Coordinates of C-alpha atoms in Angstrom, one line a residue:
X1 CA 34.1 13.4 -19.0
X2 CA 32.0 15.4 -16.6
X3 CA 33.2 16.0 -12.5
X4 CA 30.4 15.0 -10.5
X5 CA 30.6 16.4 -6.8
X6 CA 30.0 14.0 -3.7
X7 CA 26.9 16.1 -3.4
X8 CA 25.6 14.8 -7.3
X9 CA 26.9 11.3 -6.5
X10 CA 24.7 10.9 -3.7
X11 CA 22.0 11.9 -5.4
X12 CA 22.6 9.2 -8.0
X13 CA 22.6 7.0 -5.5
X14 CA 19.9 8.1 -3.6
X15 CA 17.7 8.0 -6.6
X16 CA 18.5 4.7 -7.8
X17 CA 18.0 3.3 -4.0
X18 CA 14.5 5.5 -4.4
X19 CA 13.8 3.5 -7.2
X20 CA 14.4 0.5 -5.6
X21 CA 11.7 1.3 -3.1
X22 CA 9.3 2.0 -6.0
X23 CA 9.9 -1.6 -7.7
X24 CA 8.8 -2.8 -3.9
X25 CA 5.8 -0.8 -3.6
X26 CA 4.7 -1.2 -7.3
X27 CA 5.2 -4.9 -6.1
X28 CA 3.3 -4.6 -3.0
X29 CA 0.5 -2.7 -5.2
X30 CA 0.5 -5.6 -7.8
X31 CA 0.2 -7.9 -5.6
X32 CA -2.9 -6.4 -3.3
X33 CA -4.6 -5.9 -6.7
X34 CA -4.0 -10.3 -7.7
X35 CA -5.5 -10.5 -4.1
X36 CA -8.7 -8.4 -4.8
X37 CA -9.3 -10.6 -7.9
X38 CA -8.8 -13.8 -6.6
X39 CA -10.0 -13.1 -2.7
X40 CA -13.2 -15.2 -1.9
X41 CA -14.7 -12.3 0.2
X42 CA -14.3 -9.9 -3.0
X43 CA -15.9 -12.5 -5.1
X44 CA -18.7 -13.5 -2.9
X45 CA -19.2 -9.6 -1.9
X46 CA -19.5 -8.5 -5.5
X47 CA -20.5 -11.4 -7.5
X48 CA -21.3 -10.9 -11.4
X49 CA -24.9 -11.8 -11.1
X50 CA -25.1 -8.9 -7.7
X51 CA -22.7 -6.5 -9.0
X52 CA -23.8 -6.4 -12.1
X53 CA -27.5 -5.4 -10.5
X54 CA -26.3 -3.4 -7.9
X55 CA -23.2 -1.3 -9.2
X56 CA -23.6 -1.5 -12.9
X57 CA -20.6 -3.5 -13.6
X58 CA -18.0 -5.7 -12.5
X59 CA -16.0 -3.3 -10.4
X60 CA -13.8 -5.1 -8.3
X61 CA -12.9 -7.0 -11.1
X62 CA -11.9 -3.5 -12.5
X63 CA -10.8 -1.9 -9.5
X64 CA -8.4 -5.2 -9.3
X65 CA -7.4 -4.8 -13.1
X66 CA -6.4 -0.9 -12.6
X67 CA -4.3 -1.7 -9.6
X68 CA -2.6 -4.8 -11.5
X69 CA -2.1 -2.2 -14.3
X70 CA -0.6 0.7 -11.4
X71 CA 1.7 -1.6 -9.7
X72 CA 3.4 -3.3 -13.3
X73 CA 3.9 0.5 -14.4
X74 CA 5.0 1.3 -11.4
X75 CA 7.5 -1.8 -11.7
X76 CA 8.5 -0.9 -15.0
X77 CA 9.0 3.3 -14.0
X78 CA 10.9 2.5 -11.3
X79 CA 13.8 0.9 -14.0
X80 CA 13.1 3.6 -16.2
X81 CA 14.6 6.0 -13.3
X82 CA 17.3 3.7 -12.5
X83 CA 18.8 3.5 -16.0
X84 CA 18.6 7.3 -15.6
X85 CA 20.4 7.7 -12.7
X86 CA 23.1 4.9 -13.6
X87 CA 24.0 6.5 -17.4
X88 CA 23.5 10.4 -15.8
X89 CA 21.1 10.9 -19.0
X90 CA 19.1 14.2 -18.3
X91 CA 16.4 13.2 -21.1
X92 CA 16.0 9.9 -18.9
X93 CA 15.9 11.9 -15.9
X94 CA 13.5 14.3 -17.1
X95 CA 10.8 12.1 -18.8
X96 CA 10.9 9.9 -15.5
X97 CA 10.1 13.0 -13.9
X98 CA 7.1 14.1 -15.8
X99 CA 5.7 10.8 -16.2
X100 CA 5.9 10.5 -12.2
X101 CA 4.2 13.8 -12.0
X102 CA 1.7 12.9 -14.4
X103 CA 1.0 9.8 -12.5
X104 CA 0.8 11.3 -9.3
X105 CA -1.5 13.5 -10.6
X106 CA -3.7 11.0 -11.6
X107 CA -3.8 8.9 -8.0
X108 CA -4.6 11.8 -6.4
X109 CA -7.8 12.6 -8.4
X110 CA -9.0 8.8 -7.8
X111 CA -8.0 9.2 -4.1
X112 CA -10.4 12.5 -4.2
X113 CA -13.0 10.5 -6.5
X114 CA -13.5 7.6 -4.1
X115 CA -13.7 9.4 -1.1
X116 CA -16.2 12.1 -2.0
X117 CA -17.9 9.5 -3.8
X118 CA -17.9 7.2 -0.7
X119 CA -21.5 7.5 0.6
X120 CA -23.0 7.8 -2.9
X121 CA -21.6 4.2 -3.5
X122 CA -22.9 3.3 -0.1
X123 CA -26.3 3.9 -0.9
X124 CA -26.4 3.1 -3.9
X125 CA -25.4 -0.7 -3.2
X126 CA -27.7 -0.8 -0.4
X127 CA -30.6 0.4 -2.5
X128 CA -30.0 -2.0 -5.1
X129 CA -29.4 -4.4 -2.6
X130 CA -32.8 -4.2 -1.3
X131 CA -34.3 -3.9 -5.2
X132 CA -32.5 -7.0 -6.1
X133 CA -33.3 -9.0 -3.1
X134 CA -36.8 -8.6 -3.7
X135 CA -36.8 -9.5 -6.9
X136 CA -34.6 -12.5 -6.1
X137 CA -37.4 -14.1 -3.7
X138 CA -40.3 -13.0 -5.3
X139 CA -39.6 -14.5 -8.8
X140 CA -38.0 -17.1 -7.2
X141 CA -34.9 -17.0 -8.8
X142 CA -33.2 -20.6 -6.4
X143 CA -29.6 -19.5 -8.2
X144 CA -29.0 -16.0 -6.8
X145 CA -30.9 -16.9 -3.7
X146 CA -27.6 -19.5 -3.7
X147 CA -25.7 -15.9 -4.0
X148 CA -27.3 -14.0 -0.9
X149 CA -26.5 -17.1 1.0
X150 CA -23.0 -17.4 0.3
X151 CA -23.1 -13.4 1.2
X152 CA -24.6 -14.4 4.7
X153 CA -22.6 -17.3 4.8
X154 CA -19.5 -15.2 4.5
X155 CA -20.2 -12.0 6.2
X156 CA -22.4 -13.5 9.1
X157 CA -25.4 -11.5 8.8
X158 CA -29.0 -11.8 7.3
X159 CA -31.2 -10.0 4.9
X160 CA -30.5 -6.9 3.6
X161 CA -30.9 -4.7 6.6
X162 CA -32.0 -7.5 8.6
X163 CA -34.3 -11.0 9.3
X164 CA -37.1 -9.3 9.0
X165 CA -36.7 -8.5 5.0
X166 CA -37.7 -12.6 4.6
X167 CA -40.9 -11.7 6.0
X168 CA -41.0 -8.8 3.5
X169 CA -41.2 -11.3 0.6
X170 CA -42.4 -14.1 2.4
X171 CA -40.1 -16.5 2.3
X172 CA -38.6 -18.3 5.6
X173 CA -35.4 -17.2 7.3
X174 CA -32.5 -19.6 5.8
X175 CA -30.1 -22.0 7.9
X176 CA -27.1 -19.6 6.3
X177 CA -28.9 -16.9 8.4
X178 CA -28.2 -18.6 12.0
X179 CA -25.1 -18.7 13.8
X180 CA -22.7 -21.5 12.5
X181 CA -25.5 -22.3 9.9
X182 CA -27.7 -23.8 12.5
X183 CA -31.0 -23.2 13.2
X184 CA -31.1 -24.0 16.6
X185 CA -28.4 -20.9 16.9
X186 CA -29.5 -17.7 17.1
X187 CA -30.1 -15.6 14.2
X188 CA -27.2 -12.6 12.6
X189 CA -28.5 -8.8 13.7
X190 CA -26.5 -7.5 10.9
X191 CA -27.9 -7.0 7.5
X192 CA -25.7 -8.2 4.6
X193 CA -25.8 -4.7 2.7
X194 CA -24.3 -3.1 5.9
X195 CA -22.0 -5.8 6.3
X196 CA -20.3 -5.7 2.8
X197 CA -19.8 -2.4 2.7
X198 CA -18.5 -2.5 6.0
X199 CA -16.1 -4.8 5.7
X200 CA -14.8 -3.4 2.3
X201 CA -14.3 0.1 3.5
X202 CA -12.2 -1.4 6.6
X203 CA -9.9 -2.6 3.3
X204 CA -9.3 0.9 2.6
X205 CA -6.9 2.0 5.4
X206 CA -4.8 -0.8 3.8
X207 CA -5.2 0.2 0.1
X208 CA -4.7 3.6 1.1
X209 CA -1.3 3.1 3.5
X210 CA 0.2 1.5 0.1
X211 CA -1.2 3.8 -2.3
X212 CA 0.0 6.6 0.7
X213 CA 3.6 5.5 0.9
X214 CA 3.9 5.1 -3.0
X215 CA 2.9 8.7 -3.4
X216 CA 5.3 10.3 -1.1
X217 CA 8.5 8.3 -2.6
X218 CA 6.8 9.6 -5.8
X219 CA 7.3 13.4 -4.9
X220 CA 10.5 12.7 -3.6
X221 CA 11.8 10.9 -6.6
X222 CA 10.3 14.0 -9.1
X223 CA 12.1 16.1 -7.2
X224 CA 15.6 14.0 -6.9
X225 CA 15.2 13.4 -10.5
X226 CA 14.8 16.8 -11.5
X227 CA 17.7 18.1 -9.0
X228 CA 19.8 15.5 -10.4
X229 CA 19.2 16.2 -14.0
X230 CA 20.0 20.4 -13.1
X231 CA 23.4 19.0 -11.4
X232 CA 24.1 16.6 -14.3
X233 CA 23.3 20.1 -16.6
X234 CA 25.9 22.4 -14.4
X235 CA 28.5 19.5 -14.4
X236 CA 28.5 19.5 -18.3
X237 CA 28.5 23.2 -18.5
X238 CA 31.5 23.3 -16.2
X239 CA 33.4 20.7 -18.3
X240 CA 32.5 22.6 -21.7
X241 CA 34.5 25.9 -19.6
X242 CA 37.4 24.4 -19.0
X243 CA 38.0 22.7 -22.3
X244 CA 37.0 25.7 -24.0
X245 CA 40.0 27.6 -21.9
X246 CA 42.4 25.1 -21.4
X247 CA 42.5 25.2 -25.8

C-alpha cells in the first residue's frame, strides 16, 4: 500500500475541499442561469416576437440554456474530482485535469467573444429596435405594440431613443410612456433601446464575478490535480523500490 507524505495528504484534502467549492459555484452558476430564463425583465427585455426581430434568435433563452448546461457540468466535474482525490486514482486525477483545462479554455474564449463583441450587439439591437418599431406602428401591429409597452412599462422610458419616435410614425405618446402610467405625470427621457441594453450590461459585473471566481478555483484545481496525481506517481514508485529490495 502506498506511503502518502502529510504534504500529499493535504493535497487530497485540499482538492476534495476545492471541489467542494466547485459544486457551490457550479450551483450558484445554475441557478443565475434558472433566473435569466424565468426573470420578467429578461423576458419582457428580449421577448420572442422582439428578439426574434432584433437579435435573430432567442438568445437569452440560449444564453440561459448554456449557463444551465455550465453550472450542471460543473456540478457533476466537481464529483468527478472528488472521487479522484478520495480513491488516489491518477487516471481520475488526470482526465479531471484536462477536462478542467479544456473547459477553462472554452469560458475564456466566450468571455473574449462577448466583450469584443459588446458594442456590435449594442448597435445592432438598437438599430433593429428602431426598424422594428416602425414597422410595429405603421402596420399597426396592436399585439407587439402590447410588447413595447410592457418594455416601457418595465424599464421606464419611451420610444426607442425617445418621445419623439411616436411623432416619427404618427401615433400618440402612450399612458405606459408617463411616469407611474399617468398622463398627467411627466413623460420618461430615456429611450427603451438605451434602457435595455443598459440595464442588461449592469447584469454583467454579476455574471462575470461568478463566472470570475469559478475560473480561478478552476486553475487551481488543474493544477492540485495534476501535482497530486505526480505525488500519487512518486508514492507508487517508492513502494515498488522497497518491495523490490526488501525480496
Amino acid at each position: 500500500m502506498a506511503r502518502f507524505s502529510c504534504g500529499i495528504q493535504c493535497t487530497r484534502w485540499l482538492l476534495f475541499i476545492l471541489n467542494i467549492l466547485f459544486f457551490i459555484s457550479g450551483l450558484t452558476v445554475l441557478g443565475f442561469g434558472i433566473y435569466v430564463q424565468v426573470s420578467r425583465k429578461f423576458d419582457v427585455a428580449f421577448s420572442d416576437d422582439i428578439n426574434g426581430r432584433m437579435l435573430g434568435g432567442d438568445v437569452i433563452e440560449w444564453i440561459g440554456i448554456v449557463m444551465i448546461s455550465a453550472g450542471s457540468f460543473t456540478v457533476l466535474l466537481s464529483a468527478f474530482g472528488c472521487l479522484g482525490a478520495a480513491f488516489k486514482n491518477r487516471c481520475f486525477l488526470y482526465l479531471y485535469a484536462i477536462i478542467l483545462l479544456l473547459l477553462i479554455i472554452a469560458q475564456l474564449t466566450a468571455m473574449i467573444s462577448t466583450l469584443t463583441e459588446r458594442s456590435k450587439i449594442r448597435n445592432s439591437y438598437e438599430s433593429g429596435f428602431r426598424e422594428l418599431f416602425i414597422e410595429i406602428y405603421q402596420n399597426n401591429h396592436t399585439d407587439l405594440q402590447h410588447v413595447i409597452e410592457g418594455i416601457e412599462r418595465e424599464f421606464q422610458c419611451c420610444g426607442v431613443l425617445n418621445s419623439s419616435d411616436y411623432s416619427t410614425v404618427n401615433y400618440p405618446i402612450p399612458v405606459t410612456c408617463h411616469e407611474g402610467v399617468d398622463i398627467n405625470r411627466p413623460i420618461f427621457t430615456k429611450g427603451c433601446a438605451h434602457a435595455v441594453i443598459d440595464w442588461t450590461w449592469n447584469q454583467l459585473p454579476i455574471i462575470g464575478g461568478a463566472l470570475g471566481a469559478v475560473l480561478l478555483l478552476e486553475i487551481f484545481g488543474v493544477i492540485t490535480a495534476v501535482a497530486l496525481g505526480i505525488a500519487i506517481s512518486h508514492s507508487l514508485d517508492y513502494d515498488d523500490k522497497v518491495k523490490f529490495y526488501q525480496n
